[in-house]
Amino acid sequence: MKILYAVSEAVPYAKTGGLADVAGVLPKALAKLGHEVNLILPLYRKIKLEQYELQNILSYDIKLGNNSHKVTIWRGATPGSTLGTLFVDIPEFYDRDGLYQIKCVDYSDNFERYAAFSIAICELMPRMKFIPDIVHLQDWHTSLIAPLLRTKYRGKGMDVAKIILTIHNLSFQGIFPKAKFDLLGFPEQDFFGRGFEFWGDVNLLKSGIMNSDFITTVSPRYAEEIQSMEFGFGLEGVLHSRANRLVGILNGIDTEEWNPALDRDIIRNYKADDLRPKILCKSFLQDEVNLGVDLHAPILGFVGRLTDQKGFDLIAEIMTNLAKDGFQIVVLGTGDPKYHKMLEDLKERYPKNLSYSFTFDNHLAHVIYAGADMFLMPSKFEPCGLGQMISLAYGTIPIVRETGGLADTVIDADADKTNGNGFVFSEYTDSALYANLTRAKKAYADSERWKELMRRAVSLDFSWDKSAQKYLDLFSRALTL
Ligand code: ADP
């Protein structure tokens, strides 16, 4: 199969969250299974041509409204693989410090930036004579490709492809004022007819949903949840109307990057049949984040975006109790300034129990996943979540709310003594979170039980193999339509 994988970020080139992790592995896994795959993303400032030895393969112009933009395409190759990586270079749009925003504020021309990316892709494929069987789009940034292929690019080569759109997070939809729609040059009736319209604005994700052959999302539970008002962010009706084309496929993790037996970022490697070195990773972490080495104190780790989604407000409410119970909490993340302020205030009151770092630091993330005892994800909603799977791989027991992919991957250790691998709570309240942590602490105090939990966690398989096969099965199904 020929597959085009279009995405706004991918490891190792550019990353703000889990989307980049997925895009860094799934295309590779599909290529490994014998398919010809092209991964395509914007050439952001931080992606250096020399570092990846990128070759210039094509240049052409595209139009957006009355403006013309010069597009340069760069290609990198993964030696020995059928995976190609293509970069769309439009300096006025991507040669910037941030991917989507600067100082927590979205760029005002994000519509133009990702519309140009989508148009450039539609123009590119016939030019490089790569006519994919499957065009796989990710999130709102590339959703516009679906209506483009169904209308303006019909009969221009790529329209034979089946379109799969994966929703990684429904809370980001690409909603812009109606005036932006006019830049695309669609006839006016397509505003409604092609599903762009959303309460008078343009909604790029909605149009993607309406014009794709299949819509996938990143866990079976989330595929159900997003058809309800609580999780649908206004698109529940649209998604429900396409329920027979909506499929949940759980993400995997990159087991080469996230593997305690091979990890070069951690002080000692360990594996399921000998977890003893993990304690050294714990003391190293305590030292590194200036919490004072105390091997008995349970450490709660958090690595992620500091946003409302992640349930961070619950922590503030129970911090006094957590300090009293002797927990140490290590937070690594960037995001909403209100959470930065909240953590700064808490740190003043509980200097011995809390450490934070408001940076994006892959090395420290590894150190936390390995060194913490428990991993905190009390998310309000969580499409899939990678943190809980990574932490399980490191024998760091997840504390999660029962939602989305968290519900699909973490089994409560009290409810299921044989398969339990974490601690799960349902109600989104600080008291429910605290009760859950109290249960976890009790299990932690029973060292034999805890060791067994860690062993079970490290032995789980979250590699991409199964999920990649599920995508291929879906692609094959799409090709029979
Ligand atoms: P989301 O996609 O909602 O951001 P996920 O749990 O799916 O959340 O994925 C987050 C990914 O980004 C994980 O690989 C996590 O380790 C990483 N990550 C998030 N914030 C940081 C940070 N500040 N420093 C290093 N890695 C981070």
Short mmCIF file of C-alpha atoms and ligand atoms in Angstrom, two decimals:
data_model
loop_
_atom_site.label_atom_id
_atom_site.label_comp_id
_atom_site.label_asym_id
_atom_site.label_seq_id
_atom_site.Cartn_x
_atom_site.Cartn_y
_atom_site.Cartn_z
CA MET A 1 0.00 0.00 0.00
CA LYS A 2 1.12 3.58 -0.63
CA ILE A 3 0.37 5.73 2.37
CA LEU A 4 0.72 9.45 2.91
CA TYR A 5 0.84 10.46 6.59
CA ALA A 6 0.24 14.19 7.00
CA VAL A 7 0.85 15.75 10.40
CA SER A 8 1.79 19.02 12.08
CA GLU A 9 4.47 17.56 14.40
CA ALA A 10 6.54 14.38 14.62
CA VAL A 11 9.38 13.05 16.76
CA PRO A 12 12.32 13.60 16.43
CA TYR A 13 11.77 16.78 14.40
CA ALA A 14 9.22 18.80 16.36
CA LYS A 15 7.10 17.97 19.39
CA THR A 16 4.63 19.62 21.72
CA GLY A 17 2.78 16.49 22.89
CA GLY A 18 1.62 12.95 22.24
CA LEU A 19 0.71 13.59 18.60
CA ALA A 20 4.40 13.91 17.76
CA ASP A 21 5.18 10.62 19.52
CA VAL A 22 2.53 8.82 17.49
CA ALA A 23 3.66 10.40 14.22
CA GLY A 24 7.24 9.45 15.01
CA VAL A 25 6.40 5.76 15.29
CA LEU A 26 3.28 4.72 13.39
CA PRO A 27 4.57 5.63 9.89
CA LYS A 28 7.81 3.79 10.70
CA ALA A 29 5.87 0.74 11.90
CA LEU A 30 3.75 0.76 8.71
CA ALA A 31 6.89 0.97 6.56
CA LYS A 32 8.40 -1.92 8.51
CA LEU A 33 5.37 -3.99 7.60
CA GLY A 34 6.30 -3.54 3.94
CA HIS A 35 4.32 -0.46 2.89
CA GLU A 36 5.56 2.59 1.08
CA VAL A 37 5.00 5.50 3.43
CA ASN A 38 5.64 9.22 3.15
CA LEU A 39 5.47 11.25 6.33
CA ILE A 40 5.00 14.97 5.66
CA LEU A 41 5.25 17.91 8.06
CA PRO A 42 6.09 21.63 8.00
CA LEU A 43 9.73 22.70 8.09
CA TYR A 44 9.75 24.58 11.39
CA ARG A 45 12.71 26.72 12.42
CA LYS A 46 14.01 24.12 14.84
CA ILE A 47 14.30 21.46 12.08
CA LYS A 48 17.79 22.04 10.74
CA LEU A 49 18.51 21.03 7.15
CA GLU A 50 22.12 20.02 7.94
CA GLN A 51 21.21 17.98 10.98
CA TYR A 52 18.92 15.70 8.99
CA GLU A 53 20.80 16.02 5.69
CA LEU A 54 17.66 17.12 3.88
CA GLN A 55 17.65 17.31 0.08
CA ASN A 56 15.74 19.91 -1.87
CA ILE A 57 13.51 18.02 -4.32
CA LEU A 58 10.93 20.50 -5.65
CA SER A 59 9.73 24.09 -5.61
CA TYR A 60 6.43 25.54 -6.73
CA ASP A 61 3.96 28.30 -5.89
CA ILE A 62 0.58 28.02 -4.20
CA LYS A 63 -2.18 30.60 -3.80
CA LEU A 64 -4.06 31.51 -0.68
CA GLY A 65 -6.56 34.32 -1.22
CA ASN A 66 -4.75 36.94 -3.29
CA ASN A 67 -1.33 35.94 -2.02
CA SER A 68 1.13 33.66 -3.68
CA HIS A 69 3.54 31.59 -1.54
CA LYS A 70 6.70 29.86 -2.65
CA VAL A 71 6.86 26.27 -1.41
CA THR A 72 10.11 24.33 -1.23
CA ILE A 73 10.00 20.61 -0.51
CA TRP A 74 12.83 18.90 1.33
CA ARG A 75 13.25 15.18 1.68
CA GLY A 76 15.01 13.07 4.26
CA ALA A 77 15.26 9.32 4.14
CA THR A 78 15.39 6.60 6.72
CA PRO A 79 18.15 4.35 5.38
CA GLY A 80 17.04 0.78 4.79
CA SER A 81 13.37 1.67 5.14
CA THR A 82 10.48 2.42 2.81
CA LEU A 83 9.69 5.48 4.93
CA GLY A 84 10.34 8.84 3.32
CA THR A 85 10.06 12.09 5.23
CA LEU A 86 9.00 15.24 3.44
CA PHE A 87 9.11 18.79 4.77
CA VAL A 88 7.04 21.69 3.46
CA ASP A 89 9.08 24.86 3.63
CA ILE A 90 7.18 28.16 3.52
CA PRO A 91 9.43 30.42 5.60
CA GLU A 92 6.87 33.16 6.20
CA PHE A 93 4.69 30.56 7.93
CA TYR A 94 7.00 28.08 9.66
CA ASP A 95 10.31 29.83 10.29
CA ARG A 96 9.28 30.81 13.81
CA ASP A 97 10.26 29.85 17.35
CA GLY A 98 6.99 28.14 18.30
CA LEU A 99 4.97 25.51 16.49
CA TYR A 100 1.48 26.87 17.09
CA GLN A 101 1.96 29.72 19.53
CA ILE A 102 4.37 31.99 21.26
CA LYS A 103 4.20 32.82 24.99
CA CYS A 104 1.01 30.75 25.30
CA VAL A 105 -0.81 32.77 22.61
CA ASP A 106 -1.78 31.14 19.30
CA TYR A 107 -0.31 32.70 16.16
CA SER A 108 -3.01 34.86 14.59
CA ASP A 109 -2.41 33.31 11.15
CA ASN A 110 -2.69 29.64 12.14
CA PHE A 111 -5.52 29.25 9.64
CA GLU A 112 -3.30 30.45 6.80
CA ARG A 113 -0.34 28.40 8.06
CA TYR A 114 -2.14 25.07 8.02
CA ALA A 115 -4.34 25.85 5.00
CA ALA A 116 -1.12 26.51 3.08
CA PHE A 117 0.36 23.24 4.39
CA SER A 118 -2.74 21.33 3.22
CA ILE A 119 -2.81 22.96 -0.23
CA ALA A 120 0.93 22.40 -0.65
CA ILE A 121 0.40 18.68 0.03
CA CYS A 122 -2.42 18.38 -2.52
CA GLU A 123 -0.19 20.07 -5.11
CA LEU A 124 2.87 18.02 -4.25
CA MET A 125 1.73 14.43 -4.65
CA PRO A 126 1.03 14.48 -8.40
CA ARG A 127 4.21 16.51 -8.94
CA MET A 128 6.36 13.88 -7.25
CA LYS A 129 4.30 11.08 -8.82
CA PHE A 130 3.42 9.61 -5.46
CA ILE A 131 -0.25 8.77 -5.73
CA PRO A 132 -1.20 7.28 -2.38
CA ASP A 133 -3.85 4.61 -1.81
CA ILE A 134 -4.42 6.04 1.65
CA VAL A 135 -4.15 9.65 2.75
CA HIS A 136 -3.95 9.62 6.53
CA LEU A 137 -4.72 13.00 8.11
CA GLN A 138 -4.13 14.00 11.73
CA ASP A 139 -6.23 16.49 13.69
CA TRP A 140 -7.50 19.83 12.39
CA HIS A 141 -4.19 20.99 10.96
CA THR A 142 -4.46 18.68 7.94
CA SER A 143 -8.26 18.16 7.88
CA LEU A 144 -8.67 20.62 5.01
CA ILE A 145 -7.07 18.05 2.70
CA ALA A 146 -10.27 15.97 2.86
CA PRO A 147 -12.65 18.57 1.33
CA LEU A 148 -9.89 19.73 -1.05
CA LEU A 149 -9.47 16.21 -2.47
CA ARG A 150 -13.23 15.80 -2.74
CA THR A 151 -13.69 19.02 -4.71
CA LYS A 152 -10.91 21.16 -6.19
CA TYR A 153 -8.45 18.30 -6.60
CA ARG A 154 -10.96 15.81 -7.97
CA GLY A 155 -9.55 14.36 -11.18
CA LYS A 156 -6.03 15.57 -10.36
CA GLY A 157 -4.52 12.26 -9.33
CA MET A 158 -4.86 12.11 -5.57
CA ASP A 159 -8.64 11.79 -5.49
CA VAL A 160 -8.38 8.02 -5.93
CA ALA A 161 -7.00 7.82 -2.41
CA LYS A 162 -9.16 6.81 0.52
CA ILE A 163 -9.09 9.38 3.29
CA ILE A 164 -8.64 8.46 6.94
CA LEU A 165 -8.76 11.21 9.55
CA THR A 166 -7.44 10.52 13.04
CA ILE A 167 -8.65 12.71 15.89
CA HIS A 168 -5.95 12.89 18.55
CA ASN A 169 -7.73 15.48 20.66
CA LEU A 170 -11.21 16.77 19.92
CA SER A 171 -10.73 19.89 22.02
CA PHE A 172 -8.64 21.35 19.18
CA GLN A 173 -10.84 21.81 16.11
CA GLY A 174 -9.36 24.65 14.07
CA ILE A 175 -12.23 27.11 14.44
CA PHE A 176 -11.79 30.46 12.68
CA PRO A 177 -13.97 33.41 11.57
CA LYS A 178 -16.02 32.85 8.43
CA ALA A 179 -13.97 35.47 6.53
CA LYS A 180 -11.05 33.04 6.45
CA PHE A 181 -13.12 30.61 4.39
CA ASP A 182 -13.02 33.02 1.47
CA LEU A 183 -9.24 32.61 1.25
CA LEU A 184 -9.72 29.00 0.18
CA GLY A 185 -11.56 29.79 -3.04
CA PHE A 186 -14.36 27.28 -2.50
CA PRO A 187 -17.79 28.18 -3.92
CA GLU A 188 -20.00 29.69 -1.24
CA GLN A 189 -22.35 26.68 -1.10
CA ASP A 190 -19.45 24.49 0.07
CA PHE A 191 -19.39 26.36 3.38
CA PHE A 192 -22.43 24.31 4.38
CA GLY A 193 -22.23 21.58 1.75
CA ARG A 194 -18.72 20.44 2.69
CA GLY A 195 -19.33 20.69 6.42
CA PHE A 196 -17.17 23.73 7.24
CA GLU A 197 -19.93 25.65 8.99
CA PHE A 198 -19.96 25.59 12.81
CA TRP A 199 -22.17 28.18 14.50
CA GLY A 200 -21.34 30.64 11.72
CA ASP A 201 -17.57 30.04 11.91
CA VAL A 202 -15.27 27.78 9.90
CA ASN A 203 -14.44 24.48 11.60
CA LEU A 204 -11.70 22.63 9.75
CA LEU A 205 -11.92 19.43 11.80
CA LYS A 206 -15.67 19.22 11.19
CA SER A 207 -15.16 19.42 7.46
CA GLY A 208 -12.49 16.71 7.75
CA ILE A 209 -14.94 14.48 9.61
CA MET A 210 -17.64 15.01 6.97
CA ASN A 211 -15.36 14.36 3.99
CA SER A 212 -13.24 11.39 5.13
CA ASP A 213 -13.92 7.74 4.41
CA PHE A 214 -13.12 6.74 7.98
CA ILE A 215 -12.55 8.67 11.16
CA THR A 216 -10.39 7.11 13.81
CA THR A 217 -9.54 8.21 17.28
CA VAL A 218 -6.86 7.04 19.63
CA SER A 219 -8.71 4.70 22.00
CA PRO A 220 -11.94 2.67 21.84
CA ARG A 221 -13.31 4.37 24.96
CA TYR A 222 -12.72 7.87 23.52
CA ALA A 223 -14.47 6.82 20.28
CA GLU A 224 -17.57 6.23 22.39
CA GLU A 225 -17.14 9.26 24.63
CA ILE A 226 -16.87 11.83 21.83
CA GLN A 227 -20.37 10.97 20.67
CA SER A 228 -21.72 12.37 23.95
CA MET A 229 -22.33 15.96 24.98
CA GLU A 230 -19.84 15.73 27.86
CA PHE A 231 -16.86 14.95 25.59
CA GLY A 232 -18.01 16.00 22.12
CA PHE A 233 -17.06 19.72 22.26
CA GLY A 234 -20.09 20.47 20.10
CA LEU A 235 -19.25 17.85 17.46
CA GLU A 236 -21.03 14.94 19.18
CA GLY A 237 -23.95 15.06 16.73
CA VAL A 238 -21.67 15.12 13.68
CA LEU A 239 -19.61 12.25 15.06
CA HIS A 240 -22.67 10.26 15.98
CA SER A 241 -23.99 10.70 12.44
CA ARG A 242 -20.79 8.99 11.24
CA ALA A 243 -20.70 6.36 13.97
CA ASN A 244 -20.49 3.50 11.46
CA ARG A 245 -17.27 5.03 10.12
CA LEU A 246 -15.77 5.93 13.51
CA VAL A 247 -13.19 3.54 14.96
CA GLY A 248 -11.03 3.66 18.11
CA ILE A 249 -7.49 2.30 17.80
CA LEU A 250 -5.27 2.52 20.86
CA ASN A 251 -1.89 4.22 20.45
CA GLY A 252 1.28 2.39 21.31
CA ILE A 253 4.56 3.77 22.61
CA ASP A 254 7.98 3.80 21.02
CA THR A 255 9.62 0.93 22.85
CA GLU A 256 13.05 1.93 21.57
CA GLU A 257 12.76 5.35 23.20
CA TRP A 258 10.85 4.26 26.29
CA ASN A 259 12.61 1.19 27.61
CA PRO A 260 14.17 1.06 31.10
CA ALA A 261 16.50 -1.73 30.00
CA LEU A 262 18.14 0.43 27.30
CA ASP A 263 17.43 4.02 28.35
CA ARG A 264 20.58 6.18 28.23
CA ASP A 265 18.99 9.05 30.14
CA ILE A 266 18.64 7.15 33.40
CA ILE A 267 21.29 6.39 35.96
CA ARG A 268 20.76 2.60 36.01
CA ASN A 269 18.95 0.31 33.61
CA TYR A 270 16.52 -2.30 34.84
CA LYS A 271 14.01 -4.85 33.60
CA ALA A 272 11.09 -6.92 34.82
CA ASP A 273 13.17 -9.76 36.26
CA ASP A 274 15.43 -7.41 38.19
CA LEU A 275 13.86 -4.17 39.34
CA ARG A 276 16.36 -3.45 42.09
CA PRO A 277 18.21 -0.67 40.19
CA LYS A 278 14.96 1.35 40.03
CA ILE A 279 15.60 2.53 43.59
CA LEU A 280 18.80 4.22 42.38
CA CYS A 281 16.76 5.98 39.73
CA LYS A 282 14.53 7.20 42.56
CA SER A 283 17.34 8.65 44.66
CA PHE A 284 18.88 10.17 41.54
CA LEU A 285 15.58 11.89 40.76
CA GLN A 286 15.17 13.17 44.32
CA ASP A 287 18.64 14.59 44.18
CA GLU A 288 18.24 16.04 40.69
CA VAL A 289 15.07 17.97 41.61
CA ASN A 290 16.32 18.96 45.08
CA LEU A 291 13.71 17.11 47.09
CA GLY A 292 16.13 15.40 49.43
CA VAL A 293 16.77 11.68 49.20
CA ASP A 294 14.18 9.72 51.15
CA LEU A 295 13.69 6.23 49.85
CA HIS A 296 10.48 5.72 51.85
CA ALA A 297 8.65 8.79 50.58
CA PRO A 298 6.32 7.85 47.72
CA ILE A 299 7.11 10.05 44.71
CA LEU A 300 4.34 11.11 42.39
CA GLY A 301 5.55 12.13 38.93
CA PHE A 302 3.75 14.26 36.38
CA VAL A 303 5.00 14.96 32.85
CA GLY A 304 2.64 16.77 30.54
CA ARG A 305 0.92 19.91 29.40
CA LEU A 306 -0.31 22.03 32.29
CA THR A 307 -3.83 22.59 31.01
CA ASP A 308 -7.36 22.19 32.33
CA GLN A 309 -7.59 18.85 30.51
CA LYS A 310 -4.99 17.25 32.74
CA GLY A 311 -6.89 17.64 36.02
CA PHE A 312 -4.29 19.79 37.67
CA ASP A 313 -6.77 21.88 39.64
CA LEU A 314 -7.52 18.81 41.79
CA ILE A 315 -3.94 18.72 43.09
CA ALA A 316 -4.12 22.17 44.68
CA GLU A 317 -7.09 21.11 46.79
CA ILE A 318 -5.37 18.07 48.28
CA MET A 319 -1.80 19.32 48.53
CA THR A 320 -1.99 19.87 52.29
CA ASN A 321 -3.05 16.26 52.80
CA LEU A 322 -0.44 14.95 50.41
CA ALA A 323 2.30 16.82 52.26
CA LYS A 324 0.99 15.50 55.58
CA ASP A 325 1.08 11.95 54.14
CA GLY A 326 4.71 12.40 53.11
CA PHE A 327 4.27 12.35 49.33
CA GLN A 328 6.86 14.03 47.15
CA ILE A 329 5.55 15.46 43.89
CA VAL A 330 7.65 16.18 40.81
CA VAL A 331 6.05 18.14 37.99
CA LEU A 332 7.51 18.68 34.53
CA GLY A 333 5.38 20.65 32.14
CA THR A 334 4.53 23.86 30.39
CA GLY A 335 1.17 25.41 29.74
CA ASP A 336 -1.40 27.65 31.28
CA PRO A 337 0.18 30.45 33.37
CA LYS A 338 -2.50 29.91 36.02
CA TYR A 339 -1.01 26.47 36.77
CA HIS A 340 2.52 27.90 36.84
CA LYS A 341 1.32 30.36 39.46
CA MET A 342 -0.54 27.67 41.38
CA LEU A 343 2.57 25.50 41.59
CA GLU A 344 4.78 28.45 42.56
CA ASP A 345 2.42 29.22 45.44
CA LEU A 346 2.28 25.60 46.55
CA LYS A 347 6.06 25.33 46.41
CA GLU A 348 6.36 28.24 48.85
CA ARG A 349 4.11 26.44 51.29
CA TYR A 350 5.46 22.91 50.78
CA PRO A 351 9.10 23.28 49.70
CA LYS A 352 10.03 19.77 50.83
CA ASN A 353 7.18 18.06 49.03
CA LEU A 354 7.01 19.72 45.66
CA SER A 355 9.34 20.35 42.78
CA TYR A 356 8.45 21.75 39.39
CA SER A 357 10.14 22.55 36.15
CA PHE A 358 8.31 24.66 33.58
CA THR A 359 10.32 23.50 30.61
CA PHE A 360 10.11 20.96 27.84
CA ASP A 361 12.87 18.54 28.75
CA ASN A 362 12.96 15.06 27.28
CA HIS A 363 15.91 14.00 29.43
CA LEU A 364 14.20 14.99 32.67
CA ALA A 365 11.01 13.27 31.46
CA HIS A 366 12.96 9.98 31.27
CA VAL A 367 14.45 10.58 34.71
CA ILE A 368 10.97 11.14 36.17
CA TYR A 369 9.33 8.16 34.47
CA ALA A 370 12.07 5.92 35.87
CA GLY A 371 12.55 7.53 39.28
CA ALA A 372 8.97 8.13 40.43
CA ASP A 373 6.95 5.47 42.26
CA MET A 374 3.62 6.58 40.87
CA PHE A 375 2.54 8.61 37.86
CA LEU A 376 -0.27 11.08 38.14
CA MET A 377 -2.91 11.52 35.38
CA PRO A 378 -6.19 12.65 36.93
CA SER A 379 -7.35 13.94 33.51
CA LYS A 380 -10.78 15.41 32.91
CA PHE A 381 -10.63 13.74 29.52
CA GLU A 382 -7.81 11.85 27.85
CA PRO A 383 -8.12 10.68 24.22
CA CYS A 384 -5.42 8.06 24.72
CA GLY A 385 -2.63 9.36 26.91
CA LEU A 386 0.91 8.15 26.53
CA GLY A 387 2.16 9.07 30.00
CA GLN A 388 0.39 6.17 31.70
CA MET A 389 1.75 3.66 29.17
CA ILE A 390 5.28 5.03 29.40
CA SER A 391 5.14 5.01 33.18
CA LEU A 392 3.89 1.41 33.20
CA ALA A 393 6.84 0.45 30.99
CA TYR A 394 9.09 1.89 33.73
CA GLY A 395 7.25 0.14 36.58
CA THR A 396 5.92 3.48 37.78
CA ILE A 397 2.34 2.83 38.82
CA PRO A 398 -0.26 5.12 37.23
CA ILE A 399 -2.90 6.96 39.23
CA VAL A 400 -5.60 7.82 36.71
CA ARG A 401 -9.15 8.89 36.22
CA GLU A 402 -11.37 6.45 34.38
CA THR A 403 -11.69 8.23 31.05
CA GLY A 404 -10.68 7.69 27.40
CA GLY A 405 -7.47 5.79 26.86
CA LEU A 406 -6.72 5.79 30.58
CA ALA A 407 -9.78 3.58 31.09
CA ASP A 408 -8.60 1.31 28.26
CA THR A 409 -5.07 0.79 29.60
CA VAL A 410 -5.10 1.01 33.40
CA ILE A 411 -6.80 -1.67 35.51
CA ASP A 412 -7.48 -0.94 39.15
CA ALA A 413 -5.25 -3.05 41.38
CA ASP A 414 -7.78 -3.35 44.22
CA ALA A 415 -10.67 -4.29 41.93
CA ASP A 416 -8.66 -6.85 39.95
CA LYS A 417 -5.98 -8.53 42.03
CA THR A 418 -4.68 -10.64 39.13
CA ASN A 419 -4.40 -8.08 36.33
CA GLY A 420 -4.47 -4.75 38.17
CA ASN A 421 -1.67 -2.37 37.17
CA GLY A 422 -2.66 0.99 38.66
CA PHE A 423 -5.21 2.93 40.68
CA VAL A 424 -8.32 4.24 39.00
CA PHE A 425 -11.02 6.67 40.16
CA SER A 426 -14.17 7.85 38.40
CA GLU A 427 -15.61 11.01 39.85
CA TYR A 428 -13.78 14.20 38.89
CA THR A 429 -13.38 15.52 42.45
CA ASP A 430 -10.41 16.19 44.70
CA SER A 431 -11.82 13.85 47.35
CA ALA A 432 -12.03 10.97 44.83
CA LEU A 433 -8.44 11.63 43.76
CA TYR A 434 -7.28 11.74 47.36
CA ALA A 435 -9.09 8.50 48.22
CA ASN A 436 -7.39 6.90 45.23
CA LEU A 437 -3.96 8.09 46.34
CA THR A 438 -4.64 6.81 49.84
CA ARG A 439 -5.33 3.35 48.39
CA ALA A 440 -2.15 3.58 46.31
CA LYS A 441 -0.11 4.58 49.35
CA LYS A 442 -1.44 1.63 51.29
CA ALA A 443 -0.38 -0.72 48.50
CA TYR A 444 3.01 1.02 48.33
CA ALA A 445 3.55 0.33 52.03
CA ASP A 446 3.20 -3.41 51.31
CA SER A 447 6.53 -3.88 49.57
CA GLU A 448 5.84 -7.40 48.25
CA ARG A 449 2.57 -6.30 46.70
CA TRP A 450 4.19 -3.20 45.21
CA LYS A 451 7.03 -5.23 43.70
CA GLU A 452 4.50 -7.53 42.07
CA LEU A 453 2.62 -4.52 40.66
CA MET A 454 5.85 -3.08 39.25
CA ARG A 455 6.82 -6.41 37.69
CA ARG A 456 3.43 -6.74 36.08
CA ALA A 457 3.60 -3.19 34.74
CA VAL A 458 7.07 -3.55 33.20
CA SER A 459 6.02 -6.81 31.53
CA LEU A 460 3.08 -5.25 29.66
CA ASP A 461 3.34 -4.81 25.92
CA PHE A 462 2.42 -1.36 24.61
CA SER A 463 4.47 -1.61 21.43
CA TRP A 464 2.99 -0.38 18.15
CA ASP A 465 2.84 -3.77 16.43
CA LYS A 466 -0.78 -4.56 17.31
CA SER A 467 -2.05 -1.03 16.65
CA ALA A 468 -0.19 -0.68 13.35
CA GLN A 469 -1.87 -3.89 12.19
CA LYS A 470 -5.26 -2.47 13.20
CA TYR A 471 -4.63 0.62 11.07
CA LEU A 472 -3.67 -1.59 8.14
CA ASP A 473 -6.84 -3.65 8.55
CA LEU A 474 -8.85 -0.44 8.49
CA PHE A 475 -6.96 0.86 5.42
CA SER A 476 -7.74 -2.43 3.63
CA ARG A 477 -11.39 -2.08 4.57
CA ALA A 478 -11.40 1.49 3.22
CA LEU A 479 -9.93 0.30 -0.07
CA THR A 480 -12.91 -1.99 -0.59
CA LEU A 481 -15.42 0.87 -0.33
P1 ADP B 1 -0.91 15.06 25.20
O1 ADP B 1 -0.81 14.47 23.82
O2 ADP B 1 -2.32 15.40 25.61
O3 ADP B 1 0.01 16.19 25.38
P2 ADP B 1 0.09 12.48 26.10
O4 ADP B 1 0.16 11.84 27.44
O5 ADP B 1 -0.64 11.74 25.02
O6 ADP B 1 -0.49 13.94 26.27
O7 ADP B 1 1.56 12.71 25.55
C1 ADP B 1 2.43 13.62 26.10
C2 ADP B 1 3.82 13.31 25.59
O8 ADP B 1 4.61 14.50 25.67
C3 ADP B 1 4.53 12.27 26.44
O9 ADP B 1 5.51 11.63 25.64
C4 ADP B 1 5.20 13.15 27.50
O10 ADP B 1 6.29 12.48 28.09
C5 ADP B 1 5.63 14.34 26.66
N1 ADP B 1 5.75 15.61 27.36
C6 ADP B 1 4.73 16.45 27.68
N2 ADP B 1 5.21 17.56 28.32
C7 ADP B 1 6.54 17.41 28.39
C8 ADP B 1 7.60 18.22 28.93
N3 ADP B 1 7.36 19.38 29.53
N4 ADP B 1 8.87 17.76 28.82
C9 ADP B 1 9.13 16.57 28.21
N5 ADP B 1 8.17 15.77 27.69
C10 ADP B 1 6.90 16.18 27.77
#
